[in-house]
Short mmCIF file of C-alpha atoms in Angstrom, two decimals:
data_model
loop_
_atom_site.label_atom_id
_atom_site.label_comp_id
_atom_site.label_asym_id
_atom_site.label_seq_id
_atom_site.Cartn_x
_atom_site.Cartn_y
_atom_site.Cartn_z
CA MET A 286 107.17 32.03 -181.33
CA GLU A 287 103.64 31.03 -182.29
CA THR A 288 103.23 30.04 -185.93
CA GLN A 289 99.91 31.13 -187.45
CA LEU A 290 98.39 29.21 -190.37
CA LEU A 291 95.98 31.06 -192.61
CA THR A 292 93.81 29.52 -195.34
CA THR A 293 93.49 31.14 -198.75
CA GLN A 294 90.66 29.08 -200.21
CA HIS A 295 88.17 31.91 -200.69
CA PRO A 296 88.84 35.43 -202.13
CA ARG A 297 88.15 37.17 -198.84
CA GLN A 298 90.42 34.81 -196.96
CA LEU A 299 93.15 35.28 -199.57
CA LEU A 300 92.96 39.07 -199.36
CA ALA A 301 93.24 39.02 -195.58
CA ALA A 302 96.11 36.50 -195.65
CA VAL A 303 98.01 38.52 -198.26
CA LYS A 304 97.84 41.65 -196.11
CA VAL A 305 99.13 39.80 -193.04
CA ALA A 306 101.96 38.18 -195.04
CA ALA A 307 102.98 41.44 -196.72
CA GLY A 308 103.03 43.19 -193.34
CA LEU A 309 105.35 40.58 -191.87
CA LEU A 310 107.62 40.68 -194.93
CA ALA A 311 107.80 44.46 -194.68
CA ASP A 312 108.84 44.02 -191.05
CA GLY A 313 111.73 41.82 -192.19
CA GLN A 314 110.22 38.54 -191.08
CA PRO A 315 110.02 35.24 -193.04
CA VAL A 316 106.72 33.80 -194.26
CA ALA A 317 105.98 30.33 -195.70
CA LEU A 318 104.13 30.53 -199.02
CA PRO A 319 102.95 27.98 -201.59
CA THR A 320 104.56 27.97 -205.02
CA GLU A 321 103.78 25.70 -207.98
CA THR A 322 106.87 23.60 -207.11
CA VAL A 323 107.13 23.25 -203.30
CA TYR A 324 106.30 25.53 -200.36
CA GLY A 325 108.91 28.28 -199.95
CA LEU A 326 110.15 30.24 -196.97
CA ALA A 327 110.09 33.82 -198.22
CA ALA A 328 111.76 37.00 -197.03
CA ASP A 329 112.69 40.34 -198.55
CA ALA A 330 115.55 39.48 -200.94
CA LEU A 331 116.98 43.01 -200.76
CA ARG A 332 117.44 42.99 -196.98
CA ALA A 333 120.29 40.92 -195.59
CA ASP A 334 118.79 41.05 -192.09
CA ALA A 335 115.54 39.50 -193.40
CA VAL A 336 117.34 36.84 -195.44
CA THR A 337 119.39 35.88 -192.37
CA GLN A 338 116.18 34.71 -190.73
CA ILE A 339 115.62 32.22 -193.56
CA PHE A 340 119.02 30.64 -192.88
CA GLU A 341 118.35 30.57 -189.13
CA ALA A 342 114.87 29.03 -189.38
CA LYS A 343 116.00 26.36 -191.86
CA GLU A 344 119.43 25.80 -190.23
CA ARG A 345 120.77 26.30 -193.77
CA PRO A 346 124.54 26.73 -194.40
CA PHE A 347 125.49 30.13 -195.72
CA PHE A 348 127.46 28.65 -198.63
CA ASP A 349 124.21 27.49 -200.26
CA PRO A 350 122.74 30.31 -202.45
CA LEU A 351 119.05 31.19 -202.59
CA ILE A 352 116.60 31.65 -205.46
CA VAL A 353 115.15 35.12 -205.83
CA HIS A 354 111.47 35.29 -206.88
CA LEU A 355 110.54 38.35 -208.89
CA PRO A 356 107.27 40.34 -208.80
CA SER A 357 107.49 41.03 -212.55
CA ARG A 358 109.81 40.44 -215.50
CA ASP A 359 111.19 43.99 -215.45
CA TRP A 360 112.82 43.20 -212.11
CA LEU A 361 115.18 40.78 -213.88
CA ASP A 362 117.14 43.65 -215.44
CA ARG A 363 117.21 45.43 -212.09
CA MET A 364 118.71 42.33 -210.40
CA THR A 365 120.94 41.00 -213.19
CA ASN A 366 123.31 42.25 -215.87
CA ILE A 367 122.42 40.13 -218.88
CA PRO A 368 125.25 39.98 -221.48
CA SER A 369 124.17 40.87 -225.02
CA GLU A 370 125.05 37.43 -226.29
CA SER A 371 122.67 35.85 -223.74
CA ARG A 372 119.77 38.27 -224.18
CA ALA A 373 117.92 36.39 -226.96
CA MET A 374 118.09 33.06 -225.12
CA THR A 375 117.08 34.64 -221.78
CA ASP A 376 114.12 36.44 -223.34
CA ALA A 377 112.96 33.28 -225.10
CA LEU A 378 113.14 31.22 -221.89
CA MET A 379 111.15 33.86 -219.98
CA ALA A 380 108.54 34.05 -222.77
CA LYS A 381 108.10 30.27 -222.73
CA PHE A 382 108.35 29.36 -219.05
CA TRP A 383 107.67 32.46 -216.89
CA PRO A 384 105.84 32.57 -214.67
CA GLY A 385 106.66 28.95 -213.98
CA PRO A 386 109.14 26.40 -212.61
CA LEU A 387 112.31 27.57 -214.38
CA THR A 388 115.13 29.40 -212.57
CA LEU A 389 117.75 31.32 -214.55
CA VAL A 390 121.27 31.89 -213.24
CA LEU A 391 122.70 35.15 -214.59
CA PRO A 392 125.36 37.74 -213.64
CA ARG A 393 124.10 39.76 -210.64
CA ARG A 394 123.95 43.49 -209.94
CA GLU A 395 125.11 45.04 -206.69
CA ILE A 396 121.52 45.46 -205.49
CA VAL A 397 121.52 41.75 -204.58
CA PRO A 398 123.00 41.10 -201.10
CA ASP A 399 126.01 38.77 -200.93
CA LEU A 400 124.12 36.62 -198.43
CA VAL A 401 121.53 35.72 -201.11
CA THR A 402 124.15 34.60 -203.60
CA ALA A 403 126.65 33.02 -201.19
CA GLY A 404 129.15 35.56 -202.49
CA LEU A 405 128.85 34.42 -206.11
CA ASN A 406 128.85 36.90 -209.00
CA THR A 407 125.61 35.33 -210.25
CA VAL A 408 122.05 35.22 -208.92
CA ALA A 409 119.33 32.61 -209.43
CA ALA A 410 115.96 34.18 -210.34
CA ARG A 411 112.49 33.04 -211.35
CA MET A 412 108.84 34.05 -211.30
CA SER A 413 106.34 31.80 -209.55
CA ALA A 414 103.03 30.96 -211.20
CA ASN A 415 101.23 30.10 -207.97
CA PRO A 416 98.28 32.52 -207.50
CA VAL A 417 98.78 32.82 -203.72
CA PHE A 418 102.49 33.52 -204.09
CA ARG A 419 101.81 35.98 -206.90
CA ALA A 420 99.22 37.82 -204.81
CA VAL A 421 101.65 38.22 -201.96
CA ILE A 422 104.69 39.25 -203.99
CA GLU A 423 102.73 41.70 -206.12
CA HIS A 424 101.21 43.30 -203.01
CA PHE A 425 104.63 43.43 -201.36
CA GLY A 426 106.28 44.83 -204.49
CA HIS A 427 109.84 43.58 -203.95
CA PRO A 428 111.71 40.39 -204.85
CA LEU A 429 111.52 37.56 -202.35
CA ALA A 430 114.23 35.03 -201.54
CA ALA A 431 112.39 31.76 -201.03
CA PRO A 432 114.06 28.36 -200.64
CA SER A 433 111.96 25.36 -199.63
CA ALA A 434 110.15 25.79 -196.29
CA ASN A 435 111.76 22.90 -194.42
CA ARG A 436 114.79 22.16 -192.27
CA PHE A 437 117.86 22.07 -194.47
CA GLY A 438 118.50 18.79 -196.26
CA ARG A 439 115.14 17.23 -195.42
CA ILE A 440 112.18 16.32 -197.60
CA SER A 441 110.73 19.38 -199.32
CA PRO A 442 107.17 20.38 -198.26
CA THR A 443 104.33 20.12 -200.75
CA GLU A 444 101.51 20.89 -198.30
CA ALA A 445 101.09 23.46 -195.51
CA ALA A 446 101.00 20.66 -192.92
CA HIS A 447 104.49 19.61 -194.01
CA VAL A 448 105.77 23.13 -193.37
CA ARG A 449 104.19 23.18 -189.92
CA SER A 450 105.82 19.84 -189.03
CA GLU A 451 109.22 21.28 -190.01
CA LEU A 452 109.10 24.94 -188.93
CA ASP A 453 106.37 25.30 -186.30
CA GLY A 454 107.55 27.78 -183.68
CA ARG A 455 110.38 29.00 -185.93
CA ILE A 456 108.41 31.32 -188.27
CA PRO A 457 105.41 33.57 -187.70
CA LEU A 458 103.13 32.60 -190.60
CA ILE A 459 102.23 29.87 -193.09
CA LEU A 460 99.76 30.52 -195.91
CA ASP A 461 97.88 27.35 -196.87
CA GLY A 462 97.38 27.21 -200.63
CA GLY A 463 96.71 23.47 -200.82
CA PRO A 464 99.00 20.86 -202.38
CA THR A 465 101.59 22.17 -204.84
CA GLN A 466 101.21 21.46 -208.56
CA HIS A 467 104.59 20.03 -209.61
CA GLY A 468 105.88 18.60 -206.32
CA LEU A 469 109.54 19.13 -207.30
CA GLU A 470 111.80 22.17 -207.04
CA SER A 471 112.29 24.32 -210.15
CA THR A 472 114.66 23.46 -212.99
CA ILE A 473 117.78 25.62 -212.77
CA VAL A 474 119.80 26.58 -215.84
CA LYS A 475 122.78 28.85 -216.19
CA VAL A 476 122.79 31.08 -219.25
CA GLU A 477 126.36 31.63 -220.50
CA ALA A 478 127.25 33.22 -223.85
CA GLY A 479 123.85 32.25 -225.18
CA GLU A 480 124.30 28.60 -224.16
CA LEU A 481 122.51 26.68 -221.39
CA ARG A 482 123.95 24.48 -218.62
CA LEU A 483 121.70 22.45 -216.36
CA LEU A 484 122.42 23.01 -212.64
CA ARG A 485 119.36 21.20 -211.27
CA ALA A 486 116.80 19.01 -213.00
CA GLY A 487 113.15 19.88 -212.42
CA PRO A 488 109.70 20.19 -214.00
CA VAL A 489 111.05 21.93 -217.13
CA THR A 490 112.70 18.99 -218.90
CA PRO A 491 115.74 18.89 -221.23
CA GLU A 492 113.29 18.32 -224.11
CA ASP A 493 111.40 21.49 -223.14
CA LEU A 494 114.65 23.47 -223.08
CA GLY A 495 115.76 21.93 -226.37
CA GLU A 496 112.69 23.28 -228.15
CA VAL A 497 113.54 26.84 -227.05
CA TYR A 498 117.22 26.42 -227.88
CA ARG A 499 116.43 25.22 -231.39
CA SER A 500 113.94 28.04 -232.02
CA VAL A 501 116.38 30.75 -230.82
CA ARG A 502 119.23 29.40 -232.93
CA THR A 503 116.97 29.10 -235.95
CA ALA A 504 115.77 32.69 -235.49
CA GLN A 505 119.40 33.77 -235.39
CA GLY A 506 119.92 32.24 -238.82
CA HIS A 507 121.44 28.94 -237.85
CA SER A 508 119.20 25.86 -237.56
CA PRO A 509 121.07 23.40 -235.32
CA THR A 510 122.15 20.10 -236.82
CA GLU A 511 121.38 16.81 -235.07
CA ALA A 512 124.99 16.67 -233.89
CA GLU A 513 124.72 20.17 -232.42
CA MET A 514 121.50 19.25 -230.64
CA ALA A 515 123.14 16.12 -229.30
CA GLY A 516 125.91 18.34 -227.88
CA PHE A 517 123.26 20.59 -226.35
CA TYR A 518 121.58 17.69 -224.57
CA GLU A 519 124.96 16.40 -223.40
CA ARG A 520 125.54 19.75 -221.67
CA LEU A 521 122.17 19.27 -219.94
CA ASN A 522 123.23 15.84 -218.66
CA PRO A 523 122.74 15.81 -214.84
CA ALA A 524 126.17 14.17 -214.52
CA ALA A 525 127.66 17.55 -215.43
CA THR A 526 126.51 18.93 -212.07
CA LYS A 527 128.33 16.32 -209.95
CA PRO A 528 131.58 18.30 -209.43
CA ALA A 529 129.58 21.27 -208.12
CA MET A 530 127.66 19.05 -205.75
CA ALA A 531 130.85 17.53 -204.39
CA SER A 532 132.39 20.94 -203.75
CA GLY A 533 129.24 22.10 -201.99
CA GLU A 534 129.43 19.04 -199.74
CA ALA A 535 132.91 20.11 -198.76
CA GLY A 536 131.63 23.51 -197.64
CA LYS A 537 132.40 25.61 -200.71
CA SER A 538 130.02 27.86 -202.61
CA MET A 539 127.89 26.16 -205.21
CA GLU A 540 126.51 27.60 -208.43
CA ALA A 541 122.89 27.05 -207.46
CA PRO A 542 120.67 25.56 -204.72
CA GLY A 543 120.10 21.79 -204.50
CA GLN A 544 123.54 20.72 -205.69
CA MET A 545 124.75 18.96 -202.54
CA VAL A 546 125.32 15.19 -202.86
CA SER A 547 122.90 14.53 -199.98
CA HIS A 548 119.67 16.49 -200.00
CA TYR A 549 115.86 16.07 -199.88
CA ALA A 550 116.50 13.26 -197.43
CA PRO A 551 114.13 11.42 -195.04
CA ARG A 552 115.34 10.56 -191.57
CA THR A 553 114.77 6.88 -192.40
CA PRO A 554 117.57 5.34 -194.48
CA LEU A 555 116.58 4.99 -198.13
CA ARG A 556 118.03 2.52 -200.62
CA LEU A 557 117.53 2.67 -204.41
CA VAL A 558 117.07 -0.64 -206.26
CA GLU A 559 116.36 -1.67 -209.81
CA PRO A 560 112.83 -3.01 -210.40
CA GLY A 561 112.67 -6.76 -209.87
CA VAL A 562 115.76 -6.96 -207.66
CA LEU A 563 115.14 -8.89 -204.43
CA VAL A 564 116.13 -7.21 -201.17
CA ALA A 565 116.82 -8.71 -197.74
CA ILE A 566 118.00 -6.44 -194.90
CA TYR A 567 119.00 -7.78 -191.48
CA LEU A 568 119.87 -5.66 -188.44
CA GLY A 569 122.09 -6.15 -185.39
CA PRO A 570 124.16 -9.10 -184.18
CA ASP A 571 121.04 -11.29 -184.10
CA GLU A 572 120.30 -10.41 -187.74
CA VAL A 573 116.68 -9.51 -187.17
CA ALA A 574 114.79 -8.90 -190.40
CA ALA A 575 114.36 -5.17 -190.97
CA GLN A 576 110.95 -3.54 -191.22
CA LEU A 577 110.82 -2.24 -194.78
CA ALA A 578 108.66 0.28 -196.66
CA SER A 579 108.34 0.46 -200.42
CA LEU A 580 108.27 3.46 -202.74
CA ALA A 581 107.33 2.09 -206.17
CA PHE A 582 106.68 3.78 -209.50
CA LYS A 583 103.47 2.26 -210.91
CA LYS A 584 102.82 -1.17 -209.40
CA PRO A 585 103.49 -2.92 -206.08
CA SER A 586 107.10 -3.89 -205.62
CA THR A 587 108.13 -7.53 -205.41
CA ALA A 588 111.58 -6.74 -203.98
CA ALA A 589 110.73 -7.86 -200.43
CA GLN A 590 108.00 -8.18 -197.79
CA PHE A 591 106.92 -4.66 -196.90
CA VAL A 592 104.96 -3.36 -193.93
CA CYS A 593 103.75 -0.35 -195.96
CA GLU A 594 103.94 0.85 -199.53
CA GLU A 595 103.39 3.97 -201.63
CA ILE A 596 102.94 3.96 -205.40
CA LEU A 597 103.86 7.19 -207.18
CA SER A 598 101.57 6.74 -210.21
CA PRO A 599 99.53 3.63 -210.99
CA ALA A 600 99.12 5.03 -214.49
CA GLY A 601 102.87 5.36 -214.97
CA ASP A 602 102.53 9.14 -215.39
CA LEU A 603 105.84 10.84 -214.60
CA ARG A 604 104.13 14.18 -213.86
CA GLU A 605 101.86 12.52 -211.29
CA ALA A 606 104.87 10.69 -209.85
CA ALA A 607 106.77 13.97 -209.45
CA ALA A 608 103.80 15.75 -207.88
CA THR A 609 103.35 13.04 -205.24
CA LEU A 610 107.00 12.08 -204.61
CA PHE A 611 107.79 14.19 -201.54
CA ALA A 612 104.36 13.74 -199.90
CA LYS A 613 104.56 9.94 -200.23
CA LEU A 614 108.17 9.83 -199.19
CA ARG A 615 107.26 11.86 -196.09
CA ARG A 616 104.47 9.37 -195.22
CA LEU A 617 106.90 6.46 -195.41
CA ASP A 618 109.42 8.39 -193.33
CA GLU A 619 106.78 8.79 -190.61
CA ALA A 620 105.79 5.10 -190.66
CA GLY A 621 108.48 4.02 -188.18
CA VAL A 622 110.21 1.49 -190.46
CA ASP A 623 113.90 0.62 -190.54
CA MET A 624 114.45 1.39 -194.21
CA ILE A 625 112.68 2.66 -197.32
CA ILE A 626 113.26 0.71 -200.53
CA ALA A 627 112.73 2.96 -203.55
CA GLU A 628 112.56 1.49 -207.01
CA GLU A 629 114.36 3.33 -209.80
CA ILE A 630 112.12 4.86 -212.41
CA PRO A 631 112.65 5.48 -216.15
CA GLU A 632 115.26 8.23 -216.48
CA ARG A 633 113.64 10.20 -219.29
CA GLY A 634 111.85 13.57 -219.30
CA LEU A 635 110.67 14.37 -215.78
CA GLY A 636 112.08 11.03 -214.61
CA ILE A 637 115.52 12.67 -214.66
CA ALA A 638 114.47 15.10 -211.96
CA ILE A 639 112.75 12.39 -209.89
CA MET A 640 115.83 10.18 -209.95
CA ASP A 641 118.00 13.16 -209.01
CA ARG A 642 115.94 13.64 -205.87
CA LEU A 643 115.93 9.94 -205.02
CA ARG A 644 119.70 9.60 -205.42
CA LYS A 645 120.27 12.56 -203.13
CA ALA A 646 117.80 11.16 -200.60
CA ALA A 647 119.69 7.85 -200.63
CA ALA A 648 123.14 9.48 -200.40
CA LYS A 649 122.71 10.58 -196.79
CA HIS A 650 122.86 6.99 -195.54
CA GLU A 651 125.38 5.53 -197.99
#
């Protein structure tokens, strides 16, 4: 199969690309599209035969559910059965973060194929804010299942070139919308009885979610106490997702995408270290010094002698660090070194999501 890459830089190019993409989607074929998080591999979410091609192109296990991207908010009620006690919280989250990088896990309706949900009674849904993705899905008119456009378990693509390096010859079309905005996959929360549980950290931070939670509870006549807010943030602790990740690793259905212990991983072994810790790696019976690459947060690492280095954000900006994480990790993975040494970053706000990705990248080689 020949993989075509179409640019969308100018309005006329975008219009032509959208028509080609929508035609392929209508034919049941997968298409790689930019979102504001990472590039996604999209197919008609209501057709099991189309969704199957996503799994085949990515070599993705069928126990890992997909996120469904919606053309408009009214599709949420067509795809999900929102309990009355969760309606106010769901509506508030949509009003605040949609379109945007927040995925909601809610009880599904029968219209959603089992293949999309890995047989779960819930479905993960969101609306993308990316203008290219929005143009395609609005022209197509149906929900799109769209996991990251890469081979399963590898580094997520944040540029069209990354998609081509992963899926060239496996899919018919890639739309080039430039680098993605956030650089990390969406935050995923499960809405249960009006409460929230974090299933995957992402660009929407616990603090962002806390603001909505407080406002909804206050509007319902109960302003949360500090102790109640502390309990809310405890439920959003990423550690709460670890049992689900372990069961997914064993081949069982997970509650949401991205919960496996090992994920987002480079081919090159990656080790996480605390800033300032010295590292010495020797290989083979002759103990030859390993060729090392560094992934640092805001200044050059002093952990070892490195043959190459990437700095996520010289300004110490967590949003910049998140947006560049996968692209810089991919460059180091292609540098031909023996190991990547990644420094831990502050685990606050968006740093929680970045550390989640780094831990999963390191887990493959532990």
